[in-house]
Amino acid sequence: MSDPRFPIGPFSLEGDMTPDTLHGFVEIIAQAPAEFREAVAGLNDTQLDTPYREGGWTIRQVIHHVADSHMNSYIRFKLALTEDRPTIKPYAEDRWAELEDAKDGDVETSLCLIDCLHKRWVQCLRSMTIEQWQRTFNHPERGTVPLDETAALYAWHSKHHLAHITHLRERKGW
């Protein structure tokens, strides 16, 4: 791993968006809650408050960030499925991670949120038609974003932050 910010590499979209590809993204999103629970199992507060890299977020902040980020993505999916190319509101994820609830909050709260959120999100994703996967939202900074690409991004996002935790545990021998 050459860059600890991107333990699985930066996001890149490769290949065609086939039904099998989309199914794979949905399955990664479906499995993420259990993988995050397993990744933090048995960690004490000192370990949870350890940054995954120098200058990076703590494990606690990573877990809370995943809950925040995935809630935003779920809402973006729902908006795109029910409105014509809605403009979404970006959020300052770095500033959200510095709020007290992200710096000091019990990770169990966000793990429960991720569990329930992903159940709803995956139910929605599994019910989508090929046409619905092509629906889009407008991101003020990134332009038009299709839902199939968003699913790819959040499958990567799940694995990306999971690797932050698991690689730190490996390095520390936890």
JSON list of C-alpha atoms in Angstrom, two decimals:
[
{"chain": "A", "resi": 1, "resn": "MET", "atom": "CA", "xyz": [0.00, 0.00, 0.00]},
{"chain": "A", "resi": 2, "resn": "SER", "atom": "CA", "xyz": [1.78, 3.12, -1.18]},
{"chain": "A", "resi": 3, "resn": "ASP", "atom": "CA", "xyz": [-0.80, 5.71, -0.12]},
{"chain": "A", "resi": 4, "resn": "PRO", "atom": "CA", "xyz": [-2.56, 5.04, 3.20]},
{"chain": "A", "resi": 5, "resn": "ARG", "atom": "CA", "xyz": [-5.35, 7.44, 2.20]},
{"chain": "A", "resi": 6, "resn": "PHE", "atom": "CA", "xyz": [-6.35, 4.99, -0.53]},
{"chain": "A", "resi": 7, "resn": "PRO", "atom": "CA", "xyz": [-5.60, 1.47, 0.73]},
{"chain": "A", "resi": 8, "resn": "ILE", "atom": "CA", "xyz": [-7.56, -0.12, -2.13]},
{"chain": "A", "resi": 9, "resn": "GLY", "atom": "CA", "xyz": [-6.67, 2.58, -4.64]},
{"chain": "A", "resi": 10, "resn": "PRO", "atom": "CA", "xyz": [-8.66, 5.62, -5.68]},
{"chain": "A", "resi": 11, "resn": "PHE", "atom": "CA", "xyz": [-12.14, 5.16, -7.10]},
{"chain": "A", "resi": 12, "resn": "SER", "atom": "CA", "xyz": [-12.24, 4.38, -10.78]},
{"chain": "A", "resi": 13, "resn": "LEU", "atom": "CA", "xyz": [-15.09, 3.25, -12.93]},
{"chain": "A", "resi": 14, "resn": "GLU", "atom": "CA", "xyz": [-14.09, 0.37, -15.18]},
{"chain": "A", "resi": 15, "resn": "GLY", "atom": "CA", "xyz": [-16.07, -1.81, -17.54]},
{"chain": "A", "resi": 16, "resn": "ASP", "atom": "CA", "xyz": [-19.68, -1.85, -18.59]},
{"chain": "A", "resi": 17, "resn": "MET", "atom": "CA", "xyz": [-22.58, -1.46, -16.21]},
{"chain": "A", "resi": 18, "resn": "THR", "atom": "CA", "xyz": [-24.23, -4.81, -16.75]},
{"chain": "A", "resi": 19, "resn": "PRO", "atom": "CA", "xyz": [-26.94, -6.29, -14.52]},
{"chain": "A", "resi": 20, "resn": "ASP", "atom": "CA", "xyz": [-24.27, -8.60, -13.06]},
{"chain": "A", "resi": 21, "resn": "THR", "atom": "CA", "xyz": [-21.98, -5.66, -12.34]},
{"chain": "A", "resi": 22, "resn": "LEU", "atom": "CA", "xyz": [-24.79, -3.77, -10.63]},
{"chain": "A", "resi": 23, "resn": "HIS", "atom": "CA", "xyz": [-25.71, -6.89, -8.64]},
{"chain": "A", "resi": 24, "resn": "GLY", "atom": "CA", "xyz": [-22.10, -7.08, -7.44]},
{"chain": "A", "resi": 25, "resn": "PHE", "atom": "CA", "xyz": [-22.19, -3.46, -6.24]},
{"chain": "A", "resi": 26, "resn": "VAL", "atom": "CA", "xyz": [-25.46, -4.08, -4.40]},
{"chain": "A", "resi": 27, "resn": "GLU", "atom": "CA", "xyz": [-24.04, -7.17, -2.71]},
{"chain": "A", "resi": 28, "resn": "ILE", "atom": "CA", "xyz": [-20.98, -5.25, -1.49]},
{"chain": "A", "resi": 29, "resn": "ILE", "atom": "CA", "xyz": [-23.31, -2.60, -0.03]},
{"chain": "A", "resi": 30, "resn": "ALA", "atom": "CA", "xyz": [-25.45, -5.35, 1.53]},
{"chain": "A", "resi": 31, "resn": "GLN", "atom": "CA", "xyz": [-22.46, -6.99, 3.22]},
{"chain": "A", "resi": 32, "resn": "ALA", "atom": "CA", "xyz": [-20.87, -3.75, 4.45]},
{"chain": "A", "resi": 33, "resn": "PRO", "atom": "CA", "xyz": [-22.70, -3.45, 7.81]},
{"chain": "A", "resi": 34, "resn": "ALA", "atom": "CA", "xyz": [-21.53, -6.87, 9.00]},
{"chain": "A", "resi": 35, "resn": "GLU", "atom": "CA", "xyz": [-18.01, -6.18, 7.74]},
{"chain": "A", "resi": 36, "resn": "PHE", "atom": "CA", "xyz": [-17.82, -2.88, 9.63]},
{"chain": "A", "resi": 37, "resn": "ARG", "atom": "CA", "xyz": [-19.07, -4.57, 12.81]},
{"chain": "A", "resi": 38, "resn": "GLU", "atom": "CA", "xyz": [-16.46, -7.29, 12.45]},
{"chain": "A", "resi": 39, "resn": "ALA", "atom": "CA", "xyz": [-13.73, -4.74, 11.73]},
{"chain": "A", "resi": 40, "resn": "VAL", "atom": "CA", "xyz": [-14.29, -2.86, 15.01]},
{"chain": "A", "resi": 41, "resn": "ALA", "atom": "CA", "xyz": [-15.22, -5.85, 17.18]},
{"chain": "A", "resi": 42, "resn": "GLY", "atom": "CA", "xyz": [-13.27, -5.92, 20.42]},
{"chain": "A", "resi": 43, "resn": "LEU", "atom": "CA", "xyz": [-11.62, -2.53, 20.00]},
{"chain": "A", "resi": 44, "resn": "ASN", "atom": "CA", "xyz": [-11.39, -0.37, 23.10]},
{"chain": "A", "resi": 45, "resn": "ASP", "atom": "CA", "xyz": [-11.82, 3.41, 23.21]},
{"chain": "A", "resi": 46, "resn": "THR", "atom": "CA", "xyz": [-8.09, 4.06, 22.85]},
{"chain": "A", "resi": 47, "resn": "GLN", "atom": "CA", "xyz": [-8.00, 1.91, 19.73]},
{"chain": "A", "resi": 48, "resn": "LEU", "atom": "CA", "xyz": [-11.17, 3.49, 18.33]},
{"chain": "A", "resi": 49, "resn": "ASP", "atom": "CA", "xyz": [-9.56, 6.89, 18.84]},
{"chain": "A", "resi": 50, "resn": "THR", "atom": "CA", "xyz": [-6.45, 5.95, 16.86]},
{"chain": "A", "resi": 51, "resn": "PRO", "atom": "CA", "xyz": [-6.11, 7.59, 13.43]},
{"chain": "A", "resi": 52, "resn": "TYR", "atom": "CA", "xyz": [-5.83, 5.13, 10.56]},
{"chain": "A", "resi": 53, "resn": "ARG", "atom": "CA", "xyz": [-2.93, 7.25, 9.24]},
{"chain": "A", "resi": 54, "resn": "GLU", "atom": "CA", "xyz": [-1.04, 10.30, 10.40]},
{"chain": "A", "resi": 55, "resn": "GLY", "atom": "CA", "xyz": [-3.34, 13.28, 10.01]},
{"chain": "A", "resi": 56, "resn": "GLY", "atom": "CA", "xyz": [-6.29, 11.03, 9.22]},
{"chain": "A", "resi": 57, "resn": "TRP", "atom": "CA", "xyz": [-9.55, 10.32, 10.95]},
{"chain": "A", "resi": 58, "resn": "THR", "atom": "CA", "xyz": [-9.80, 7.97, 13.90]},
{"chain": "A", "resi": 59, "resn": "ILE", "atom": "CA", "xyz": [-11.55, 4.65, 13.51]},
{"chain": "A", "resi": 60, "resn": "ARG", "atom": "CA", "xyz": [-14.44, 6.18, 15.46]},
{"chain": "A", "resi": 61, "resn": "GLN", "atom": "CA", "xyz": [-14.68, 9.07, 12.99]},
{"chain": "A", "resi": 62, "resn": "VAL", "atom": "CA", "xyz": [-14.51, 6.66, 10.05]},
{"chain": "A", "resi": 63, "resn": "ILE", "atom": "CA", "xyz": [-17.50, 4.66, 11.35]},
{"chain": "A", "resi": 64, "resn": "HIS", "atom": "CA", "xyz": [-19.53, 7.82, 11.96]},
{"chain": "A", "resi": 65, "resn": "HIS", "atom": "CA", "xyz": [-18.51, 9.15, 8.53]},
{"chain": "A", "resi": 66, "resn": "VAL", "atom": "CA", "xyz": [-19.76, 5.98, 6.82]},
{"chain": "A", "resi": 67, "resn": "ALA", "atom": "CA", "xyz": [-23.15, 6.40, 8.49]},
{"chain": "A", "resi": 68, "resn": "ASP", "atom": "CA", "xyz": [-23.31, 10.08, 7.49]},
{"chain": "A", "resi": 69, "resn": "SER", "atom": "CA", "xyz": [-22.14, 9.48, 3.94]},
{"chain": "A", "resi": 70, "resn": "HIS", "atom": "CA", "xyz": [-24.35, 6.49, 3.27]},
{"chain": "A", "resi": 71, "resn": "MET", "atom": "CA", "xyz": [-27.41, 8.33, 4.63]},
{"chain": "A", "resi": 72, "resn": "ASN", "atom": "CA", "xyz": [-26.72, 11.10, 2.15]},
{"chain": "A", "resi": 73, "resn": "SER", "atom": "CA", "xyz": [-26.33, 8.60, -0.68]},
{"chain": "A", "resi": 74, "resn": "TYR", "atom": "CA", "xyz": [-29.57, 6.80, 0.20]},
{"chain": "A", "resi": 75, "resn": "ILE", "atom": "CA", "xyz": [-31.43, 10.11, 0.11]},
{"chain": "A", "resi": 76, "resn": "ARG", "atom": "CA", "xyz": [-29.82, 10.94, -3.25]},
{"chain": "A", "resi": 77, "resn": "PHE", "atom": "CA", "xyz": [-31.06, 7.64, -4.66]},
{"chain": "A", "resi": 78, "resn": "LYS", "atom": "CA", "xyz": [-34.59, 8.29, -3.43]},
{"chain": "A", "resi": 79, "resn": "LEU", "atom": "CA", "xyz": [-34.57, 11.82, -4.84]},
{"chain": "A", "resi": 80, "resn": "ALA", "atom": "CA", "xyz": [-33.29, 10.64, -8.23]},
{"chain": "A", "resi": 81, "resn": "LEU", "atom": "CA", "xyz": [-35.91, 7.88, -8.35]},
{"chain": "A", "resi": 82, "resn": "THR", "atom": "CA", "xyz": [-38.78, 10.24, -7.60]},
{"chain": "A", "resi": 83, "resn": "GLU", "atom": "CA", "xyz": [-37.76, 13.54, -9.19]},
{"chain": "A", "resi": 84, "resn": "ASP", "atom": "CA", "xyz": [-36.40, 14.55, -12.58]},
{"chain": "A", "resi": 85, "resn": "ARG", "atom": "CA", "xyz": [-32.66, 15.17, -12.20]},
{"chain": "A", "resi": 86, "resn": "PRO", "atom": "CA", "xyz": [-32.87, 16.77, -8.74]},
{"chain": "A", "resi": 87, "resn": "THR", "atom": "CA", "xyz": [-30.06, 18.98, -7.54]},
{"chain": "A", "resi": 88, "resn": "ILE", "atom": "CA", "xyz": [-28.69, 17.49, -4.34]},
{"chain": "A", "resi": 89, "resn": "LYS", "atom": "CA", "xyz": [-27.04, 19.34, -1.50]},
{"chain": "A", "resi": 90, "resn": "PRO", "atom": "CA", "xyz": [-23.40, 18.47, -0.94]},
{"chain": "A", "resi": 91, "resn": "TYR", "atom": "CA", "xyz": [-22.11, 18.43, 2.62]},
{"chain": "A", "resi": 92, "resn": "ALA", "atom": "CA", "xyz": [-18.74, 19.17, 4.21]},
{"chain": "A", "resi": 93, "resn": "GLU", "atom": "CA", "xyz": [-17.80, 15.64, 5.28]},
{"chain": "A", "resi": 94, "resn": "ASP", "atom": "CA", "xyz": [-14.51, 16.80, 6.78]},
{"chain": "A", "resi": 95, "resn": "ARG", "atom": "CA", "xyz": [-16.36, 19.27, 9.02]},
{"chain": "A", "resi": 96, "resn": "TRP", "atom": "CA", "xyz": [-19.02, 16.70, 9.92]},
{"chain": "A", "resi": 97, "resn": "ALA", "atom": "CA", "xyz": [-16.20, 14.39, 11.09]},
{"chain": "A", "resi": 98, "resn": "GLU", "atom": "CA", "xyz": [-14.95, 17.12, 13.44]},
{"chain": "A", "resi": 99, "resn": "LEU", "atom": "CA", "xyz": [-18.28, 17.53, 15.24]},
{"chain": "A", "resi": 100, "resn": "GLU", "atom": "CA", "xyz": [-18.38, 16.11, 18.76]},
{"chain": "A", "resi": 101, "resn": "ASP", "atom": "CA", "xyz": [-20.78, 13.29, 17.91]},
{"chain": "A", "resi": 102, "resn": "ALA", "atom": "CA", "xyz": [-18.27, 12.00, 15.33]},
{"chain": "A", "resi": 103, "resn": "LYS", "atom": "CA", "xyz": [-15.21, 12.52, 17.51]},
{"chain": "A", "resi": 104, "resn": "ASP", "atom": "CA", "xyz": [-16.63, 11.14, 20.76]},
{"chain": "A", "resi": 105, "resn": "GLY", "atom": "CA", "xyz": [-19.86, 9.30, 19.97]},
{"chain": "A", "resi": 106, "resn": "ASP", "atom": "CA", "xyz": [-20.40, 5.62, 20.64]},
{"chain": "A", "resi": 107, "resn": "VAL", "atom": "CA", "xyz": [-19.68, 3.69, 17.43]},
{"chain": "A", "resi": 108, "resn": "GLU", "atom": "CA", "xyz": [-22.53, 1.32, 18.24]},
{"chain": "A", "resi": 109, "resn": "THR", "atom": "CA", "xyz": [-24.99, 4.09, 17.42]},
{"chain": "A", "resi": 110, "resn": "SER", "atom": "CA", "xyz": [-23.61, 4.47, 13.91]},
{"chain": "A", "resi": 111, "resn": "LEU", "atom": "CA", "xyz": [-23.21, 0.71, 13.46]},
{"chain": "A", "resi": 112, "resn": "CYS", "atom": "CA", "xyz": [-26.93, 0.30, 14.24]},
{"chain": "A", "resi": 113, "resn": "LEU", "atom": "CA", "xyz": [-27.74, 3.12, 11.86]},
{"chain": "A", "resi": 114, "resn": "ILE", "atom": "CA", "xyz": [-25.63, 1.52, 9.12]},
{"chain": "A", "resi": 115, "resn": "ASP", "atom": "CA", "xyz": [-27.38, -1.83, 9.72]},
{"chain": "A", "resi": 116, "resn": "CYS", "atom": "CA", "xyz": [-30.88, -0.39, 9.36]},
{"chain": "A", "resi": 117, "resn": "LEU", "atom": "CA", "xyz": [-30.01, 2.08, 6.64]},
{"chain": "A", "resi": 118, "resn": "HIS", "atom": "CA", "xyz": [-28.40, -0.57, 4.46]},
{"chain": "A", "resi": 119, "resn": "LYS", "atom": "CA", "xyz": [-31.43, -2.87, 4.85]},
{"chain": "A", "resi": 120, "resn": "ARG", "atom": "CA", "xyz": [-33.65, -0.14, 3.40]},
{"chain": "A", "resi": 121, "resn": "TRP", "atom": "CA", "xyz": [-31.10, 0.95, 0.81]},
{"chain": "A", "resi": 122, "resn": "VAL", "atom": "CA", "xyz": [-30.44, -2.58, -0.43]},
{"chain": "A", "resi": 123, "resn": "GLN", "atom": "CA", "xyz": [-34.17, -3.28, -0.62]},
{"chain": "A", "resi": 124, "resn": "CYS", "atom": "CA", "xyz": [-34.50, -0.20, -2.82]},
{"chain": "A", "resi": 125, "resn": "LEU", "atom": "CA", "xyz": [-31.46, -1.10, -4.94]},
{"chain": "A", "resi": 126, "resn": "ARG", "atom": "CA", "xyz": [-32.62, -4.67, -5.52]},
{"chain": "A", "resi": 127, "resn": "SER", "atom": "CA", "xyz": [-35.99, -3.45, -6.74]},
{"chain": "A", "resi": 128, "resn": "MET", "atom": "CA", "xyz": [-34.62, -1.04, -9.35]},
{"chain": "A", "resi": 129, "resn": "THR", "atom": "CA", "xyz": [-35.15, -1.60, -13.06]},
{"chain": "A", "resi": 130, "resn": "ILE", "atom": "CA", "xyz": [-32.42, -1.09, -15.68]},
{"chain": "A", "resi": 131, "resn": "GLU", "atom": "CA", "xyz": [-34.12, 2.19, -16.61]},
{"chain": "A", "resi": 132, "resn": "GLN", "atom": "CA", "xyz": [-34.07, 3.38, -13.01]},
{"chain": "A", "resi": 133, "resn": "TRP", "atom": "CA", "xyz": [-30.34, 2.72, -12.76]},
{"chain": "A", "resi": 134, "resn": "GLN", "atom": "CA", "xyz": [-29.91, 5.32, -15.53]},
{"chain": "A", "resi": 135, "resn": "ARG", "atom": "CA", "xyz": [-31.70, 8.04, -13.59]},
{"chain": "A", "resi": 136, "resn": "THR", "atom": "CA", "xyz": [-29.50, 10.91, -12.46]},
{"chain": "A", "resi": 137, "resn": "PHE", "atom": "CA", "xyz": [-29.12, 13.67, -9.95]},
{"chain": "A", "resi": 138, "resn": "ASN", "atom": "CA", "xyz": [-27.27, 16.94, -10.33]},
{"chain": "A", "resi": 139, "resn": "HIS", "atom": "CA", "xyz": [-24.31, 17.40, -8.02]},
{"chain": "A", "resi": 140, "resn": "PRO", "atom": "CA", "xyz": [-23.39, 21.11, -7.87]},
{"chain": "A", "resi": 141, "resn": "GLU", "atom": "CA", "xyz": [-19.67, 20.26, -7.98]},
{"chain": "A", "resi": 142, "resn": "ARG", "atom": "CA", "xyz": [-19.64, 17.10, -10.13]},
{"chain": "A", "resi": 143, "resn": "GLY", "atom": "CA", "xyz": [-22.48, 17.70, -12.57]},
{"chain": "A", "resi": 144, "resn": "THR", "atom": "CA", "xyz": [-24.86, 14.98, -13.72]},
{"chain": "A", "resi": 145, "resn": "VAL", "atom": "CA", "xyz": [-24.37, 11.74, -11.79]},
{"chain": "A", "resi": 146, "resn": "PRO", "atom": "CA", "xyz": [-26.15, 8.49, -12.78]},
{"chain": "A", "resi": 147, "resn": "LEU", "atom": "CA", "xyz": [-27.32, 6.08, -10.10]},
{"chain": "A", "resi": 148, "resn": "ASP", "atom": "CA", "xyz": [-25.37, 3.14, -11.53]},
{"chain": "A", "resi": 149, "resn": "GLU", "atom": "CA", "xyz": [-22.13, 5.10, -11.08]},
{"chain": "A", "resi": 150, "resn": "THR", "atom": "CA", "xyz": [-23.23, 6.12, -7.61]},
{"chain": "A", "resi": 151, "resn": "ALA", "atom": "CA", "xyz": [-23.70, 2.46, -6.67]},
{"chain": "A", "resi": 152, "resn": "ALA", "atom": "CA", "xyz": [-20.18, 1.73, -7.94]},
{"chain": "A", "resi": 153, "resn": "LEU", "atom": "CA", "xyz": [-18.83, 4.63, -5.88]},
{"chain": "A", "resi": 154, "resn": "TYR", "atom": "CA", "xyz": [-20.53, 3.49, -2.68]},
{"chain": "A", "resi": 155, "resn": "ALA", "atom": "CA", "xyz": [-19.47, -0.12, -3.11]},
{"chain": "A", "resi": 156, "resn": "TRP", "atom": "CA", "xyz": [-15.91, 1.23, -3.38]},
{"chain": "A", "resi": 157, "resn": "HIS", "atom": "CA", "xyz": [-16.55, 3.64, -0.48]},
{"chain": "A", "resi": 158, "resn": "SER", "atom": "CA", "xyz": [-17.55, 0.74, 1.76]},
{"chain": "A", "resi": 159, "resn": "LYS", "atom": "CA", "xyz": [-14.45, -1.27, 0.90]},
{"chain": "A", "resi": 160, "resn": "HIS", "atom": "CA", "xyz": [-12.23, 1.85, 1.07]},
{"chain": "A", "resi": 161, "resn": "HIS", "atom": "CA", "xyz": [-13.16, 2.73, 4.66]},
{"chain": "A", "resi": 162, "resn": "LEU", "atom": "CA", "xyz": [-13.25, -0.90, 5.74]},
{"chain": "A", "resi": 163, "resn": "ALA", "atom": "CA", "xyz": [-9.63, -1.17, 4.55]},
{"chain": "A", "resi": 164, "resn": "HIS", "atom": "CA", "xyz": [-8.69, 1.90, 6.59]},
{"chain": "A", "resi": 165, "resn": "ILE", "atom": "CA", "xyz": [-9.76, 0.01, 9.70]},
{"chain": "A", "resi": 166, "resn": "THR", "atom": "CA", "xyz": [-8.49, -3.46, 8.82]},
{"chain": "A", "resi": 167, "resn": "HIS", "atom": "CA", "xyz": [-5.10, -2.23, 7.64]},
{"chain": "A", "resi": 168, "resn": "LEU", "atom": "CA", "xyz": [-4.62, -0.25, 10.84]},
{"chain": "A", "resi": 169, "resn": "ARG", "atom": "CA", "xyz": [-5.54, -3.34, 12.88]},
{"chain": "A", "resi": 170, "resn": "GLU", "atom": "CA", "xyz": [-3.02, -5.39, 10.90]},
{"chain": "A", "resi": 171, "resn": "ARG", "atom": "CA", "xyz": [-0.26, -2.78, 11.35]},
{"chain": "A", "resi": 172, "resn": "LYS", "atom": "CA", "xyz": [-0.94, -2.52, 15.09]},
{"chain": "A", "resi": 173, "resn": "GLY", "atom": "CA", "xyz": [-1.44, -6.25, 15.62]},
{"chain": "A", "resi": 174, "resn": "TRP", "atom": "CA", "xyz": [-4.93, -5.75, 17.04]}
]
